Short mmCIF file of C-alpha atoms in Angstrom, two decimals:
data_model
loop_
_atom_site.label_atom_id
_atom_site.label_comp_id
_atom_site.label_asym_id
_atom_site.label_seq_id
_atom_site.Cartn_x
_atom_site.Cartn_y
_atom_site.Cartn_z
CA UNK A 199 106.20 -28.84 -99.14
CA UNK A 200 103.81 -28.81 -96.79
CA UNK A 201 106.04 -30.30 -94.19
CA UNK A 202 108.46 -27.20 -94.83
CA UNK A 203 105.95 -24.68 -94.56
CA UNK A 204 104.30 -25.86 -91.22
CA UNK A 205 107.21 -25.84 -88.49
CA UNK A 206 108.58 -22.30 -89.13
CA UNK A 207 104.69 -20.73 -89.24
CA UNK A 208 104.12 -22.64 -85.89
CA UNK A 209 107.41 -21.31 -83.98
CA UNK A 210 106.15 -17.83 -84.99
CA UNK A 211 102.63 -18.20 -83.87
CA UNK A 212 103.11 -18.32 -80.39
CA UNK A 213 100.87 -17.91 -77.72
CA UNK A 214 100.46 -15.13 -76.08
CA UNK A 215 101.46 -14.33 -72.58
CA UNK A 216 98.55 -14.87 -69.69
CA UNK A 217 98.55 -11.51 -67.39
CA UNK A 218 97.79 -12.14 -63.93
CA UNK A 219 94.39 -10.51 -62.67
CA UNK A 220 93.07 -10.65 -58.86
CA UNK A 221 94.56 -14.38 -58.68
CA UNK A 222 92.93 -15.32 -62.15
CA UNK A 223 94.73 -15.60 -65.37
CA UNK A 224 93.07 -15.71 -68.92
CA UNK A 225 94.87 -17.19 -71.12
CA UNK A 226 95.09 -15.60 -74.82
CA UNK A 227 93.76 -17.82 -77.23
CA UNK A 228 96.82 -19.22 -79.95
CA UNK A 229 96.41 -18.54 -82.79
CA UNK A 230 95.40 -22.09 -85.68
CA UNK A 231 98.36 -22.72 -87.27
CA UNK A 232 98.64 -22.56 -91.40
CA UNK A 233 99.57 -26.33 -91.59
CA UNK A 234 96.43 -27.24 -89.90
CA UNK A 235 94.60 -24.07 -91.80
CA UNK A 236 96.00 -25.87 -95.28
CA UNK A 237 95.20 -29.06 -94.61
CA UNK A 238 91.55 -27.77 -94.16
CA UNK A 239 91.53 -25.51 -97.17
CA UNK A 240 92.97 -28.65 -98.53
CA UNK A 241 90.08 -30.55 -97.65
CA UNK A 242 87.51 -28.63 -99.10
CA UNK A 243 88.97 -28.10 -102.20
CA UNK A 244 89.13 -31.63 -102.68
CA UNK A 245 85.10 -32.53 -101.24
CA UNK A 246 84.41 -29.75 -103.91
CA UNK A 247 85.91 -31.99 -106.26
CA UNK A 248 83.27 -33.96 -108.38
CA UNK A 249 83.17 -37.36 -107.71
CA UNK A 250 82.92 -38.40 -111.14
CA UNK A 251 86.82 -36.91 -111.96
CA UNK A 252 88.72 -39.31 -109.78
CA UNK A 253 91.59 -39.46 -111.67
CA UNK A 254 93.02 -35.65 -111.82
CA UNK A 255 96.15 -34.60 -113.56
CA UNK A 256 98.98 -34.87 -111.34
CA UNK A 257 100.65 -31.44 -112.60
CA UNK A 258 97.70 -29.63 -112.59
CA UNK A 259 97.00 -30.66 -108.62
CA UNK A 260 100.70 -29.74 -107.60
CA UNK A 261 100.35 -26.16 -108.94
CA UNK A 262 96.94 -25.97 -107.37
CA UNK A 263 99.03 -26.79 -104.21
CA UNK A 264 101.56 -24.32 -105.09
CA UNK A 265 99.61 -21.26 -105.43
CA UNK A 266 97.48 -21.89 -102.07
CA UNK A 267 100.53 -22.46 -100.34
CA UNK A 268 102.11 -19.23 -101.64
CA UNK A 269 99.04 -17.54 -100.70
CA UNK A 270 99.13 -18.73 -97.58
CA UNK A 271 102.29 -17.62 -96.63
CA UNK A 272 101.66 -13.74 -97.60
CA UNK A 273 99.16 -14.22 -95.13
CA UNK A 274 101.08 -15.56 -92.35
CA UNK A 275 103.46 -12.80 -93.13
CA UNK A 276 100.85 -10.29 -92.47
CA UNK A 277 100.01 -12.15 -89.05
CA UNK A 278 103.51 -12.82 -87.66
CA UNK A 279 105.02 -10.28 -85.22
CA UNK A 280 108.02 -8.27 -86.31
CA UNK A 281 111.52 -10.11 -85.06
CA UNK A 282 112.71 -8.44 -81.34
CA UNK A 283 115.74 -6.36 -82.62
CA UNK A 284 118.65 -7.65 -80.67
CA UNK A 285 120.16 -4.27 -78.98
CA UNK A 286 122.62 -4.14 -76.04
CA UNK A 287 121.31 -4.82 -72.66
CA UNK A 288 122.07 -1.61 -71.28
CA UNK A 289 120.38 0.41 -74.16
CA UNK A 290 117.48 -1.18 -74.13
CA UNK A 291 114.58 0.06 -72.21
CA UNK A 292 111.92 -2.12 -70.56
CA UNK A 293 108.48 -0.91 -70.89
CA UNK A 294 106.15 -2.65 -68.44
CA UNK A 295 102.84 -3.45 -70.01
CA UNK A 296 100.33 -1.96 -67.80
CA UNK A 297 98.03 -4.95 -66.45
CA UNK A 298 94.45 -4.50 -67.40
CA UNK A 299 92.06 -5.46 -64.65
CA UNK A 300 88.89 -7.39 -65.31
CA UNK A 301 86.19 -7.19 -62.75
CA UNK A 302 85.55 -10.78 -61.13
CA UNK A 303 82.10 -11.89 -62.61
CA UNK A 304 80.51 -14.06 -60.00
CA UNK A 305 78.37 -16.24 -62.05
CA UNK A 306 75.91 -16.58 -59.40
CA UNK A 307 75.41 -12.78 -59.30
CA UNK A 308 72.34 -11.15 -60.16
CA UNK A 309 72.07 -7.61 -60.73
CA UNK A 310 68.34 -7.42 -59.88
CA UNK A 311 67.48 -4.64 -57.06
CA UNK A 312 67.31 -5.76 -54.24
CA UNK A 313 63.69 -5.04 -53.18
CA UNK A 314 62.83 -6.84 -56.30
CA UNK A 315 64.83 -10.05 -55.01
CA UNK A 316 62.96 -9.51 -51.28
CA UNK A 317 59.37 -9.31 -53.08
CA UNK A 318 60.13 -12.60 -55.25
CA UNK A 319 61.59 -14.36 -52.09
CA UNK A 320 59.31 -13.21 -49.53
CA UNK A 321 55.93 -12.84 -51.74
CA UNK A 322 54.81 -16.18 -51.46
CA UNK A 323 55.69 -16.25 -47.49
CA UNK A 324 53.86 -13.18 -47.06
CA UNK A 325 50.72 -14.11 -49.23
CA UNK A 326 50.79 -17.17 -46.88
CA UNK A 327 51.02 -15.40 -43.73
CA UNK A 328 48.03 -13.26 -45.13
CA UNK A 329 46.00 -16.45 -45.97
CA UNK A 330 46.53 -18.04 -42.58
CA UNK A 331 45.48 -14.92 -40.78
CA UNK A 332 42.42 -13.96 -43.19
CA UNK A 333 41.32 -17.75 -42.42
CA UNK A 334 42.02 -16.81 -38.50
CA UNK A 335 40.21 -13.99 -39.08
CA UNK A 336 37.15 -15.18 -40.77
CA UNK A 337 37.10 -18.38 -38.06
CA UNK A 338 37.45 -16.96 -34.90
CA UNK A 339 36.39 -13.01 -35.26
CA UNK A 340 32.44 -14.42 -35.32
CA UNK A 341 32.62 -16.37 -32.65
CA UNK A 342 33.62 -13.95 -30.77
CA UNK A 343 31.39 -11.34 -32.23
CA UNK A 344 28.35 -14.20 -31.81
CA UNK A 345 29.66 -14.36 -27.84
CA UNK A 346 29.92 -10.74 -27.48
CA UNK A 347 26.39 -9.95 -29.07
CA UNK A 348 24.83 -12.64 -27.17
CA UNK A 349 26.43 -10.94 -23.43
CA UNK A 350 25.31 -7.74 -24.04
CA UNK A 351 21.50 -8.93 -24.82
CA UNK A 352 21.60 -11.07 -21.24
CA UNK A 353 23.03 -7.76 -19.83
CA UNK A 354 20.43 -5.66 -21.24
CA UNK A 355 17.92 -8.51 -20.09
CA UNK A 356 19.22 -9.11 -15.95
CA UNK A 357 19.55 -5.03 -15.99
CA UNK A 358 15.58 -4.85 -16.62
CA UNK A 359 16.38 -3.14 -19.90
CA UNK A 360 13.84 -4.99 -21.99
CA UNK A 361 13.68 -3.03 -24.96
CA UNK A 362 17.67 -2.80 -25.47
CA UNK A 363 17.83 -6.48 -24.97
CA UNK A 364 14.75 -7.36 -26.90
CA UNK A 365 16.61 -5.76 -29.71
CA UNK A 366 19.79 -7.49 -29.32
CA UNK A 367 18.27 -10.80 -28.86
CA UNK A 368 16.21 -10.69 -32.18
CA UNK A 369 19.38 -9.32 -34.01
CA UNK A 370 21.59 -12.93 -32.29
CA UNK A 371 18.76 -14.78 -34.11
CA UNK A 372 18.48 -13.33 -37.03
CA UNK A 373 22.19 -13.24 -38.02
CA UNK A 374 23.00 -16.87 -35.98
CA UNK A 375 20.26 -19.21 -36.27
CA UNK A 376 22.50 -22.30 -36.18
CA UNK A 377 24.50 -21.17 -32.51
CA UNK A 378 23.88 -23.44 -29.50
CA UNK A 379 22.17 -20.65 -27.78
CA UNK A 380 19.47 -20.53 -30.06
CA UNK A 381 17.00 -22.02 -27.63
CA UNK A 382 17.74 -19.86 -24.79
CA UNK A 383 17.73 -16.68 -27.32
CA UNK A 384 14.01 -17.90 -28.44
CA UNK A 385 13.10 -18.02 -25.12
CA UNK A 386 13.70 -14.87 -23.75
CA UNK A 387 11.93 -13.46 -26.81
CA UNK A 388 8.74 -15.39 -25.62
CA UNK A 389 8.88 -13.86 -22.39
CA UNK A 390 9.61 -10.47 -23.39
CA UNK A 391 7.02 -10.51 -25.87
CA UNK A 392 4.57 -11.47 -22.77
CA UNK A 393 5.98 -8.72 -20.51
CA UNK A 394 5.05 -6.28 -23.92
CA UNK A 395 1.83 -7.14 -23.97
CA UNK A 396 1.25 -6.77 -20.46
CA UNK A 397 2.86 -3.55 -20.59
CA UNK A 398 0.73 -2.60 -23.72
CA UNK A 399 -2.52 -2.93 -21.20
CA UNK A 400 -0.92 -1.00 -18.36
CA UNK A 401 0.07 1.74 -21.02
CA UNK A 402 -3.62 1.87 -21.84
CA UNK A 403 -5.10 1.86 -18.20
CA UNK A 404 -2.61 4.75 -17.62
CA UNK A 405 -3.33 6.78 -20.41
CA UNK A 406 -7.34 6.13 -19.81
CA UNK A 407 -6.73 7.70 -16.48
CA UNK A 408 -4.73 10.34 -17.17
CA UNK A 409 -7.02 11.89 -19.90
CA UNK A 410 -9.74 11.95 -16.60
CA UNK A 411 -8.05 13.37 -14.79
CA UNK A 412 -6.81 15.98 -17.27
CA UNK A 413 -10.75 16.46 -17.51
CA UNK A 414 -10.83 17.03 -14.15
CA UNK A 415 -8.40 19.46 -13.88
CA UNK A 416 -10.04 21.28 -16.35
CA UNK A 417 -13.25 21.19 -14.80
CA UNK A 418 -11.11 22.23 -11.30
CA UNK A 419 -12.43 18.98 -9.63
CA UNK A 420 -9.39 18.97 -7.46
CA UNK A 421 -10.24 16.88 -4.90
CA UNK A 422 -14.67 16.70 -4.93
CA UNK A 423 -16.46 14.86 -5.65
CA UNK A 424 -14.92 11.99 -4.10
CA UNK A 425 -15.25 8.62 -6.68
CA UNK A 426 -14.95 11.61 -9.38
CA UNK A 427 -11.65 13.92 -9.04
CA UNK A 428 -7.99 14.78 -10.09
CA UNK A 429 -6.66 13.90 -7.24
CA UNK A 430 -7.74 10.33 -7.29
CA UNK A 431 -7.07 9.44 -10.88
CA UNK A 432 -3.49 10.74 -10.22
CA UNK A 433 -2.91 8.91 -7.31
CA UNK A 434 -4.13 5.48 -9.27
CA UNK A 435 -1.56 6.31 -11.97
CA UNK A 436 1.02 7.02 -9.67
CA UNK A 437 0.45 3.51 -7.56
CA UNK A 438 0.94 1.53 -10.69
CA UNK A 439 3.93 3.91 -12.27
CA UNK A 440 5.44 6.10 -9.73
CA UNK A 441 7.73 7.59 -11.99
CA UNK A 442 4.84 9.00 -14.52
CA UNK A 443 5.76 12.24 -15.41
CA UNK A 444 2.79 13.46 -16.94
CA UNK A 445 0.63 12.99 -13.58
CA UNK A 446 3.26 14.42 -11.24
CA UNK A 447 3.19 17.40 -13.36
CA UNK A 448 -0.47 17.63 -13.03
CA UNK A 449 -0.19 17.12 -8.86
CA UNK A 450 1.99 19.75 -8.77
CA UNK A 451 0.26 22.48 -10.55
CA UNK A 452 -2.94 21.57 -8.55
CA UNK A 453 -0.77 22.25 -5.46
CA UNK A 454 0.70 25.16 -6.60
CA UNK A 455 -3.16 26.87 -6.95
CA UNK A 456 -3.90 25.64 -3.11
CA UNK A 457 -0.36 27.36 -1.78
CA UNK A 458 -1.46 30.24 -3.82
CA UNK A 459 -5.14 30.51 -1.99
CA UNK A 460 -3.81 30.07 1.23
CA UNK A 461 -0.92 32.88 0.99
CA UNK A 462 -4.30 35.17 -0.55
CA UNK A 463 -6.14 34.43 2.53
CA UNK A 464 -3.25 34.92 4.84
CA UNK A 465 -2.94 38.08 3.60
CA UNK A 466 -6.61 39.43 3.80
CA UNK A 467 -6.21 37.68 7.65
CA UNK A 468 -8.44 35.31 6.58
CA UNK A 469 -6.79 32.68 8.95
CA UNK A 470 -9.37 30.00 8.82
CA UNK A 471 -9.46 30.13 5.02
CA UNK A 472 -5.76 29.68 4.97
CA UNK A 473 -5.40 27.01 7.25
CA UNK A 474 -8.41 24.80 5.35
CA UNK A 475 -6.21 25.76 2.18
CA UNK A 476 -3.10 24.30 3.87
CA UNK A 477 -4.72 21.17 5.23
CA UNK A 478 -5.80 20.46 1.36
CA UNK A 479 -2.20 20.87 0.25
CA UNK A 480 -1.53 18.13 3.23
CA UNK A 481 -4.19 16.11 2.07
CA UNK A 482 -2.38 15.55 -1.46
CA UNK A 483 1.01 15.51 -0.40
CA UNK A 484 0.79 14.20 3.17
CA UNK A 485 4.56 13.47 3.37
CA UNK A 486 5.83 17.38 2.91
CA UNK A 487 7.39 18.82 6.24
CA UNK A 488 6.70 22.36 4.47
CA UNK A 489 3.14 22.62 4.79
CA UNK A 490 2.76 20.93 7.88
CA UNK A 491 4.59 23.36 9.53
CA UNK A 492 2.75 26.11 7.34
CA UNK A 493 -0.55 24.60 8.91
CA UNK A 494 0.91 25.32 12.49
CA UNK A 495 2.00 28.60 11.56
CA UNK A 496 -1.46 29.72 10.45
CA UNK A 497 -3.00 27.98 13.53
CA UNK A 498 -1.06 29.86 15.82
CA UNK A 499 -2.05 32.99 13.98
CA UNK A 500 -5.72 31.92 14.19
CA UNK A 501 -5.91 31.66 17.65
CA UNK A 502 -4.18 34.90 18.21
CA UNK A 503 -6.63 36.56 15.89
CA UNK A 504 -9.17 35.15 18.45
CA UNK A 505 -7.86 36.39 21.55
CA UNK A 506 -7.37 39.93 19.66
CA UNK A 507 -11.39 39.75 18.83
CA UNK A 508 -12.04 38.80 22.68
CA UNK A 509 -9.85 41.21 24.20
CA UNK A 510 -11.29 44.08 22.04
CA UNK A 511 -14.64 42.67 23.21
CA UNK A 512 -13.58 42.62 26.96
CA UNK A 513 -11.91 46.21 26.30
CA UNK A 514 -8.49 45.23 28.21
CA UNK A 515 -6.55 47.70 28.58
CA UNK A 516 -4.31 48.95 25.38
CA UNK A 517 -1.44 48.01 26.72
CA UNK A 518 -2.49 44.12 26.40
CA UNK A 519 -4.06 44.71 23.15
CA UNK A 520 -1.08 46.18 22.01
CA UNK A 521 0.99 43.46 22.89
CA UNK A 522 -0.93 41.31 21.13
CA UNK A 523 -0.72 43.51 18.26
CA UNK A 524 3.09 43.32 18.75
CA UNK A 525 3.22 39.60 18.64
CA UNK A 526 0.90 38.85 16.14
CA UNK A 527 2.88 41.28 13.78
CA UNK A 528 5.75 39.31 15.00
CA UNK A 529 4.20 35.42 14.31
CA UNK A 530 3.47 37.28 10.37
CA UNK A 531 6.42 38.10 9.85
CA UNK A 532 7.57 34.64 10.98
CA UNK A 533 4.97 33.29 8.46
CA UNK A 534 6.33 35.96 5.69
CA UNK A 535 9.70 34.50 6.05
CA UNK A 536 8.57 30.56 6.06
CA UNK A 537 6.38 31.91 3.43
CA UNK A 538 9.51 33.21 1.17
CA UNK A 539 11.28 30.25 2.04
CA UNK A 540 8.79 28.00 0.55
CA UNK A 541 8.21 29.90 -2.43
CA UNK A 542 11.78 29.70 -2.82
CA UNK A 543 11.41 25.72 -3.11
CA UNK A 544 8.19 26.04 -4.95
CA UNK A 545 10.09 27.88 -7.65
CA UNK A 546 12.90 25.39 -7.75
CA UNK A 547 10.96 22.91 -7.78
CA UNK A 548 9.27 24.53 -11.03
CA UNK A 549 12.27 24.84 -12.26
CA UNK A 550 13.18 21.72 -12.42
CA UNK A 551 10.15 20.20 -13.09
CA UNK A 552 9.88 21.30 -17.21
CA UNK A 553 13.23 19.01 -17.69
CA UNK A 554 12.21 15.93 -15.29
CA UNK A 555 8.99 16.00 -17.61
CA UNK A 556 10.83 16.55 -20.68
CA UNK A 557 13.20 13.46 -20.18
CA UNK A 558 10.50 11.31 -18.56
CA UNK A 559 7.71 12.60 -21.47
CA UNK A 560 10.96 11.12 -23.69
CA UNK A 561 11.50 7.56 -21.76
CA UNK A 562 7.91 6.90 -21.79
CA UNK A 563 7.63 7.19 -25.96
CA UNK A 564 10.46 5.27 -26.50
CA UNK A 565 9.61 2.52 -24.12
CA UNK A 566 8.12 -0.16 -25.71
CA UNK A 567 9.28 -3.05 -23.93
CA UNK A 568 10.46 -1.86 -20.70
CA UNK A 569 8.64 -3.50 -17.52
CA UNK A 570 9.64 -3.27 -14.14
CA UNK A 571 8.40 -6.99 -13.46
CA UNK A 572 10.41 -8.75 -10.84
CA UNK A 573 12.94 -10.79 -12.37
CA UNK A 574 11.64 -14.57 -10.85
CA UNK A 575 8.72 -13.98 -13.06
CA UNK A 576 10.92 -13.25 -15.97
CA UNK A 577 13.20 -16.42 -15.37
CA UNK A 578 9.83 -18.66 -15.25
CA UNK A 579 8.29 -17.48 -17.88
CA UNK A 580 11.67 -17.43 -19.63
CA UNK A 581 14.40 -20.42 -20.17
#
């Protein structure tokens, strides 16, 4: 019976037709045949079978076979297409079965974005990349920063900047004791710590004399006595540091009271008075074309006042004395002009002398190591 059953149920269970899709066909999968679906039904009924009843009634097996074959076939029934009713060709109308199209599924395909994909393919590369240059980094940036440090202090140190350099050089040794330059580092500290203490005793000779001859001043000691006056302690301040601005600032104020005497004296035609004035103002600044050629000026004016005196004595005649007159009001108003004029440079030179103090009062604080030695005593003394 079996036998019977199976060949019809397999004619009817055909397999489906495949459906072409983008060059790719998927096949339908058949559908199990009832012979094969009995045989395992079959089967199990018979492992569920105790093993102890080996000998079963013949009858009572065959109608066990019966009804699960007859239950079966209701349910291949219920499977089974309906049979194609057989109609004429021309009355019969062809339906095509629209295809349904499947996407093609790469397998390889991931749908992950795409910035995603770059991070996890280019992370480690660029974690690399920063490794290599952080080690770059770390390896070469200090030796160059150790070269560049260690310049600027020589620099600082050949430009006669010896406070700047002092600075650097101590900053080179304390951050790179182990560098090959060391040794010439620790010797340019030696020397510059020589050059500060020499400069530490010239500070205090200078200041020692400049408190005398702010005394001095005071005391208007100008220029008397001799071994005792302003005049002298400036000009022994100014031979060892020409640019102090404290003592020019003093010589200049001394010379401003002498140009003020003489102009006095000019005016009450005290000529004599004016020209010893004058030659004082020469004797402190000998190099100043000014007052030399005030000192002729008044000279010229003395001797005129002379002949004036003898010709009023003699009792010329007017006429002369007038002439006189005439050119001696001429030669002062000569000397009023030059006068003018060199107030005008007096006053300029006031004018500028508040801010040369101011930034020279400045340098001189913050110096602390700079000495105008030559630079062959340096270099001995140094490496």
């Amino acid at each position: 019976k079996a036998a019977t059953v199976e060949t019809p149920v397999a004619e009817k269970a055909a397999p489906k037709p495949t459906l072409p899709i983008n060059s790719q066909t998927i096949e339908t999968e058949p559908k199990v045949k009832i012979a094969g679906r009995s045989r395992r039904m079959f089967g199990e009924f018979a492992q569920e079978q105790p093993k102890k009843d080996e000998k079963i009634d013949e009858n009572a097996l065959s109608s066990l076979i019966e009804s699960k074959l007859e239950a079966l076939k209701e349910r291949a029934k219920t499977e089974t297409p309906a049979p194609k009713t057989t109609e004429p060709v021309n009355d019969q109308t062809f339906q095509r079965e629209q295809p349904q199209l499947y996407p093609i599924i790469d397998p390889d395909y991931d749908e992950t974005p795409w910035w995603k994909i770059s991070a996890r393919k280019y992370g480690v590369a660029v974690a690399l990349l920063i490794l290599a240059a952080t080690g770059f980094y770390g390896f070469v940036y200090p030796k160059y920063t150790q070269t560049v440090r260690f310049e600027r202090a020589e620099e600082l140190f050949h430009a006669n900047d010896f406070r700047k350099a002092k600075a650097q050089y101590e900053l080179f040794a304390l951050k790179y004791p182990l560098d090959p330059r060391i040794s010439i580092v620790k010797n340019r500290l030696e020397a510059l710590d020589k050059l500060q203490e020499k400069e530490n005793l010239v500070q205090d000779k200078l200041h020692k004399l400049m408190e005398r001859a702010t005394i001095a001043y005071k005391q208007k000691r100008y220029l008397v006595p001799e071994h005792d006056n302003a005049i002298l302690y400036i000009n022994n301040i100014l031979a060892e540091r020409a640019d102090y601005s404290m003592a020019l600032a003093l010589r200049e104020q001394i010379v401003n009271h002498y140009f003020e005497m003489a102009e006095n004296a000019l005016e009450a035609n005290q000529y004599e008075m004016a020209v010893d004035h004058f030659q004082k103002i020469r004797q402190i600044t000998p190099d100043d074309p000014v007052i030399a050629d005030q000192i002729n000026r008044a000279l010229e004016l003395r001797q005129l006042d002379e002949r004036l005196q003898k010709l009023s004595q003699l009792a010329k005649a007017k006429t002369d004395v007038n002439k006189l007159r005439q050119e001696m009001e001429r030669l002062k108003s000569e000397i009023r002009s030059e006068q003018q004029k060199l107030q005008a440079i007096r006053e300029m030179q006031k004018d500028n002398a508040p801010v040369q103090a101011e930034n020279k009062n400045r340098n001189e604080k913050e110096i602390t190591g700079a000495v105008t030695a030559p630079k062959s005593v340096i270099e001995n003394s140094g490496s």
